[in-house]
Coordinates of C-alpha atoms (C1' of nucleotides) in Angstrom, one line a residue:
Chain A
M893 CA -16.1 15.1 56.9
G894 CA -17.3 18.2 54.0
V895 CA -14.2 19.3 51.9
M896 CA -14.7 22.6 50.2
S897 CA -16.6 23.3 47.3
A898 CA -13.9 25.5 45.4
D899 CA -11.9 21.8 44.7
R900 CA -14.2 19.8 43.8
I901 CA -13.5 21.1 40.2
P902 CA -10.6 18.8 38.5
P903 CA -8.1 22.3 37.0
H904 CA -9.4 24.1 33.7
P905 CA -6.5 24.2 31.1
D906 CA -4.7 27.2 29.8
V907 CA -6.9 27.8 26.5
R908 CA -3.8 28.8 24.9
A909 CA -2.2 25.7 26.3
V910 CA -5.2 23.4 24.3
P911 CA -4.3 21.4 21.3
L912 CA -6.0 21.4 18.1
Q913 CA -5.9 18.5 17.8
R914 CA -7.6 18.3 21.5
V915 CA -10.6 21.2 19.8
L916 CA -11.4 19.3 17.2
E917 CA -11.7 15.3 18.2
A918 CA -14.4 16.9 21.3
L919 CA -16.2 18.7 18.5
A920 CA -16.2 15.8 16.2
D921 CA -18.9 14.1 19.3
P922 CA -22.3 14.6 18.5
V923 CA -23.5 14.5 21.8
R924 CA -20.8 16.9 22.6
R925 CA -21.4 19.4 19.7
S926 CA -24.7 19.2 21.4
I927 CA -23.9 20.4 24.2
V928 CA -22.3 23.9 22.4
T929 CA -25.1 24.5 20.8
Q930 CA -27.1 24.6 23.4
L931 CA -24.9 26.2 26.1
C932 CA -24.4 28.4 22.7
D933 CA -28.2 28.8 21.7
T934 CA -29.5 29.2 26.0
A935 CA -26.7 32.3 26.7
A936 CA -26.7 31.3 29.9
D937 CA -24.4 28.3 32.1
L938 CA -26.7 25.1 32.3
K939 CA -26.7 22.4 34.9
C940 CA -25.5 19.3 33.8
G941 CA -29.3 17.6 34.3
G942 CA -30.4 21.0 32.5
F943 CA -28.8 19.8 28.8
D944 CA -31.3 17.3 26.6
I945 CA -28.9 14.8 25.6
P946 CA -30.2 10.7 24.6
V947 CA -27.2 9.5 27.4
S948 CA -26.6 7.8 30.7
N949 CA -25.3 9.6 33.1
S950 CA -22.6 9.1 33.3
T951 CA -21.5 9.1 30.0
A952 CA -22.3 12.5 30.4
T953 CA -19.5 13.4 33.1
H954 CA -17.5 11.7 30.6
H955 CA -19.1 14.1 27.7
F956 CA -18.1 16.9 30.2
R957 CA -14.6 15.7 31.3
I958 CA -13.7 15.6 27.8
L959 CA -15.0 19.8 27.3
R960 CA -13.7 21.3 30.3
E961 CA -10.2 20.2 28.8
A962 CA -11.1 21.4 25.6
G963 CA -10.8 24.5 26.9
L964 CA -15.4 24.5 25.8
I965 CA -16.1 24.9 28.6
R966 CA -16.0 26.2 32.7
Q967 CA -17.7 23.7 35.8
Y968 CA -18.0 24.7 38.6
Y969 CA -20.4 24.2 41.8
V970 CA -23.6 26.0 42.8
G971 CA -24.5 23.7 45.8
T972 CA -25.2 19.9 44.7
S973 CA -25.5 20.8 40.9
R974 CA -22.0 21.5 38.7
M975 CA -22.4 24.4 36.4
N976 CA -22.0 24.6 32.5
A977 CA -19.8 27.9 31.0
L978 CA -18.7 28.3 27.8
R979 CA -15.7 29.4 27.9
R980 CA -16.2 31.6 25.0
D981 CA -14.3 34.4 24.5
E982 CA -11.7 33.1 25.4
F983 CA -11.4 30.0 23.6
D984 CA -12.0 32.5 20.5
D985 CA -9.1 34.9 21.3
V986 CA -7.2 31.2 20.5
F987 CA -9.0 29.6 17.3
P988 CA -10.5 32.6 16.2
G989 CA -13.5 31.5 13.7
L990 CA -14.0 28.2 14.8
L991 CA -16.5 28.0 17.2
D992 CA -19.3 30.2 15.1
A993 CA -18.9 27.9 12.4
V994 CA -18.8 24.3 13.8
V995 CA -22.0 25.4 16.2
S996 CA -23.1 27.8 13.0
A997 CA -23.2 24.4 10.6
D998 CA -24.9 22.4 13.5
R999 CA -28.2 23.9 14.7
R1000 CA -28.6 22.9 9.9
S1001 CA -28.4 19.4 10.7
S1002 CA -30.4 19.6 14.0
R1003 CA -32.6 21.5 12.5
P1004 CA -35.5 20.3 10.3
D1005 CA -35.2 23.0 7.4
A1006 CA -37.5 23.8 5.9
T1007 CA -36.3 25.8 2.8
A1008 CA -37.9 25.9 -0.8
Chain B
M471 CA -8.2 -4.7 -21.6
G472 CA -8.2 -0.9 -20.2
V473 CA -11.4 0.4 -18.5
M474 CA -11.5 4.7 -19.6
S475 CA -9.7 6.9 -17.3
A476 CA -12.5 8.7 -16.8
D477 CA -14.6 6.4 -14.2
R478 CA -11.2 5.8 -12.6
I479 CA -12.2 8.0 -10.2
P480 CA -15.1 6.5 -7.7
P481 CA -18.2 9.9 -7.5
H482 CA -17.1 13.0 -5.4
P483 CA -20.7 13.8 -3.2
D484 CA -22.0 17.6 -3.2
V485 CA -21.2 19.1 0.0
R486 CA -24.2 20.3 0.6
A487 CA -25.2 16.6 0.8
V488 CA -21.8 15.7 2.9
P489 CA -23.1 16.2 6.8
L490 CA -20.7 18.3 9.5
Q491 CA -19.9 14.8 11.7
R492 CA -18.4 13.3 8.3
V493 CA -17.0 16.8 8.1
L494 CA -15.4 16.9 12.1
E495 CA -14.2 13.4 11.7
A496 CA -12.7 13.9 8.2
L497 CA -10.9 17.0 9.8
A498 CA -10.2 15.2 13.5
D499 CA -7.1 13.3 11.8
P500 CA -3.9 14.7 12.2
V501 CA -2.4 13.4 8.9
R502 CA -5.7 14.0 7.5
R503 CA -5.9 17.9 8.4
S504 CA -2.2 17.6 7.4
I505 CA -3.0 17.0 3.4
V506 CA -5.9 20.2 4.0
T507 CA -3.4 22.1 5.0
Q508 CA -0.5 21.9 2.8
L509 CA -3.4 21.8 -0.8
C510 CA -3.6 24.9 1.4
D511 CA -0.6 26.6 1.4
T512 CA 0.7 25.2 -2.3
A513 CA -2.0 26.1 -4.0
A514 CA -2.2 24.4 -6.4
D515 CA -3.3 20.3 -7.5
L516 CA -0.8 17.8 -5.6
K517 CA -0.7 13.7 -6.6
C518 CA -0.9 11.7 -3.6
G519 CA 2.7 10.9 -3.7
G520 CA 3.2 14.3 -3.7
F521 CA 2.3 15.1 -0.1
D522 CA 4.6 14.5 3.1
I523 CA 2.7 12.1 5.5
P524 CA 4.6 9.9 8.2
V525 CA 1.8 6.5 6.3
S526 CA 2.5 3.1 4.3
N527 CA 0.4 4.4 1.3
S528 CA -2.0 2.4 1.5
T529 CA -3.0 3.9 4.3
A530 CA -3.2 7.8 2.7
T531 CA -5.1 5.6 -0.3
H532 CA -7.5 5.6 2.5
H533 CA -7.3 9.4 4.3
F534 CA -7.7 10.5 1.2
R535 CA -10.6 8.8 0.3
I536 CA -12.5 10.2 3.9
L537 CA -11.7 13.5 2.8
R538 CA -12.9 12.6 -0.7
E539 CA -16.0 11.3 0.5
A540 CA -16.0 14.2 3.6
G541 CA -16.2 17.1 -0.1
L542 CA -13.7 18.3 1.0
I543 CA -10.6 16.9 -2.0
R544 CA -11.7 16.3 -5.4
Q545 CA -9.1 13.4 -7.0
Y546 CA -8.9 12.9 -10.6
Y547 CA -6.2 10.9 -13.1
V548 CA -2.7 12.4 -14.8
G549 CA -2.4 9.2 -16.8
T550 CA -0.8 7.4 -13.4
S551 CA -0.5 10.2 -11.4
R552 CA -4.2 10.6 -8.9
M553 CA -4.3 14.4 -8.4
N554 CA -5.6 16.3 -5.5
A555 CA -7.8 19.5 -5.3
L556 CA -9.1 21.0 -2.8
R557 CA -12.9 22.3 -3.1
R558 CA -12.3 25.5 -1.5
D559 CA -15.4 27.5 -3.4
E560 CA -17.9 24.6 -2.8
F561 CA -16.4 23.9 0.9
D562 CA -17.0 27.0 2.0
D563 CA -20.5 28.2 0.3
V564 CA -21.4 25.2 2.7
F565 CA -19.6 25.5 5.9
P566 CA -18.1 29.1 6.4
G567 CA -15.6 29.7 7.9
L568 CA -15.3 26.7 9.2
L569 CA -12.0 25.2 6.7
D570 CA -10.2 28.5 7.7
A571 CA -10.4 28.6 11.1
V572 CA -9.3 24.6 11.1
V573 CA -6.6 25.4 8.8
S574 CA -5.2 28.5 10.5
A575 CA -4.8 27.0 13.7
D576 CA -2.7 24.0 11.8
R577 CA -0.8 26.1 10.7
R578 CA 0.0 27.5 13.8
S579 CA -0.5 23.9 15.5
S580 CA 2.2 22.7 13.1
R581 CA 5.2 25.6 13.4
P582 CA 7.2 24.9 16.0
D583 CA 6.4 29.3 17.5
A584 CA 9.5 31.2 18.5
T585 CA 7.6 34.5 19.3
A586 CA 8.3 36.1 21.7
Chain C
dG874 C1' -28.4 12.7 61.8
dC875 C1' -31.5 11.0 57.5
dG876 C1' -32.6 10.9 53.1
dA877 C1' -33.0 12.1 48.4
dA878 C1' -30.9 14.9 44.9
dA879 C1' -26.8 15.8 41.6
dG880 C1' -22.9 13.9 39.8
dT881 C1' -19.0 11.1 40.2
dA882 C1' -15.8 6.7 39.6
dC883 C1' -14.8 2.5 38.2
dG884 C1' -14.7 -1.3 35.4
dA885 C1' -16.9 -3.5 32.0
dT886 C1' -17.5 -3.8 27.1
dC887 C1' -17.9 -3.1 22.4
dG888 C1' -17.7 -1.6 17.7
dC889 C1' -15.1 1.6 14.8
dT890 C1' -11.2 3.1 12.7
dG891 C1' -5.8 4.2 12.0
dT892 C1' -2.4 0.6 10.3
dC893 C1' 0.0 -1.9 8.1
dA894 C1' 1.6 -5.7 4.4
dA895 C1' 0.6 -8.5 0.1
dA896 C1' -1.0 -8.9 -3.9
dC897 C1' -2.8 -6.7 -8.2
dT898 C1' -4.4 -2.5 -11.4
dT899 C1' -4.3 0.7 -14.3
dT900 C1' -1.1 3.1 -17.3
dG901 C1' 3.7 5.0 -19.0
dA902 C1' 7.7 3.9 -21.7
dT903 C1' 11.6 1.2 -23.3
Chain D
dA338 C1' 6.1 -7.4 -24.8
dT339 C1' 7.4 -5.8 -21.0
dC340 C1' 8.7 -3.3 -16.9
dA341 C1' 8.2 0.2 -14.0
dA342 C1' 5.3 3.7 -11.2
dA343 C1' 1.8 4.5 -8.7
dG344 C1' -2.3 3.7 -6.3
dT345 C1' -6.1 0.6 -4.8
dT346 C1' -7.3 -3.2 -3.0
dT347 C1' -7.9 -6.4 0.5
dG348 C1' -7.7 -8.7 4.9
dA349 C1' -5.7 -9.1 9.9
dC350 C1' -4.6 -6.6 13.7
dA351 C1' -4.1 -3.2 17.6
dG352 C1' -6.0 1.2 20.4
dC353 C1' -8.7 3.6 21.7
dG354 C1' -13.4 6.0 22.9
dA355 C1' -18.6 6.0 23.8
dT356 C1' -21.5 3.3 26.0
dC357 C1' -23.5 1.2 30.4
dG358 C1' -24.8 0.4 35.0
dT359 C1' -23.1 -0.1 39.6
dA360 C1' -21.4 1.9 43.9
dC361 C1' -19.6 5.9 45.4
dT362 C1' -19.9 11.1 47.4
dT363 C1' -21.2 15.5 48.7
dT364 C1' -24.0 18.6 49.0
dC365 C1' -29.3 20.4 50.6
dG366 C1' -33.7 20.8 53.1
dC367 C1' -36.4 18.4 56.7

DNA sequence: GCGAAAGTACGATCGCTGTCAAACTTTGAT
DNA sequence: ATCAAAGTTTGACAGCGATCGTACTTTCGC
């Protein structure tokens, strides 16, 4: 008995209404930061199962919800897959420079770093 | 029977050796963020008791330690007062743009905001 | 229709962290 | 010498949040 695929996703917040506290809590978790970084690097939307993260399925759902409520990602369904998109521009408007600084530093942290 | 006032402060980390994780955990707490913002706004070193924070003395000590170990502040004694200095330049070298983004957003969060 | 695929929702743990009060330490002033 | 000022240390406690397994829901392909 189908519900339309539209409202299968909980509402996305207006980024301007998201407290900095929520944003920093979201970005302070390594798994979530990895999700954001992967979205940045891919420069394309990814389904939940398309990420390389070391947690169970239900834990992943939890992390995606936190990111969504922090205004960092937008989710929408394609068939049975939930897609995730970075809300780059909207987010940068409200928190200028933050995403860049975090993602840049995170990339450096995650790489082996072979600099002499 | 006095110990010299020099080594009354635990060692400060090399900022380049501080993991991003530690930095974000430090900045994700509202009290610590307030401390950093006040240091930014004052543009001068402040003694521990010189901050406007709503926690007990021992809790404050805890927060200052977290900030110090995150490479965000440098502490030194002047008489019986422990002074706190932002490690601005060193920190910006390793995490460019991060402090600015967080402090700017934090200032906006803390103000009433009377914009029409 | 039926089964598989992709996630979600729900409880239940469990460890971490922010908090405080109380006792202690060091320095400066009297 | 003593006392006050400024913080620290220690121990205890409470609440949050990351995690997982299991059960459930929706959609797609046959």
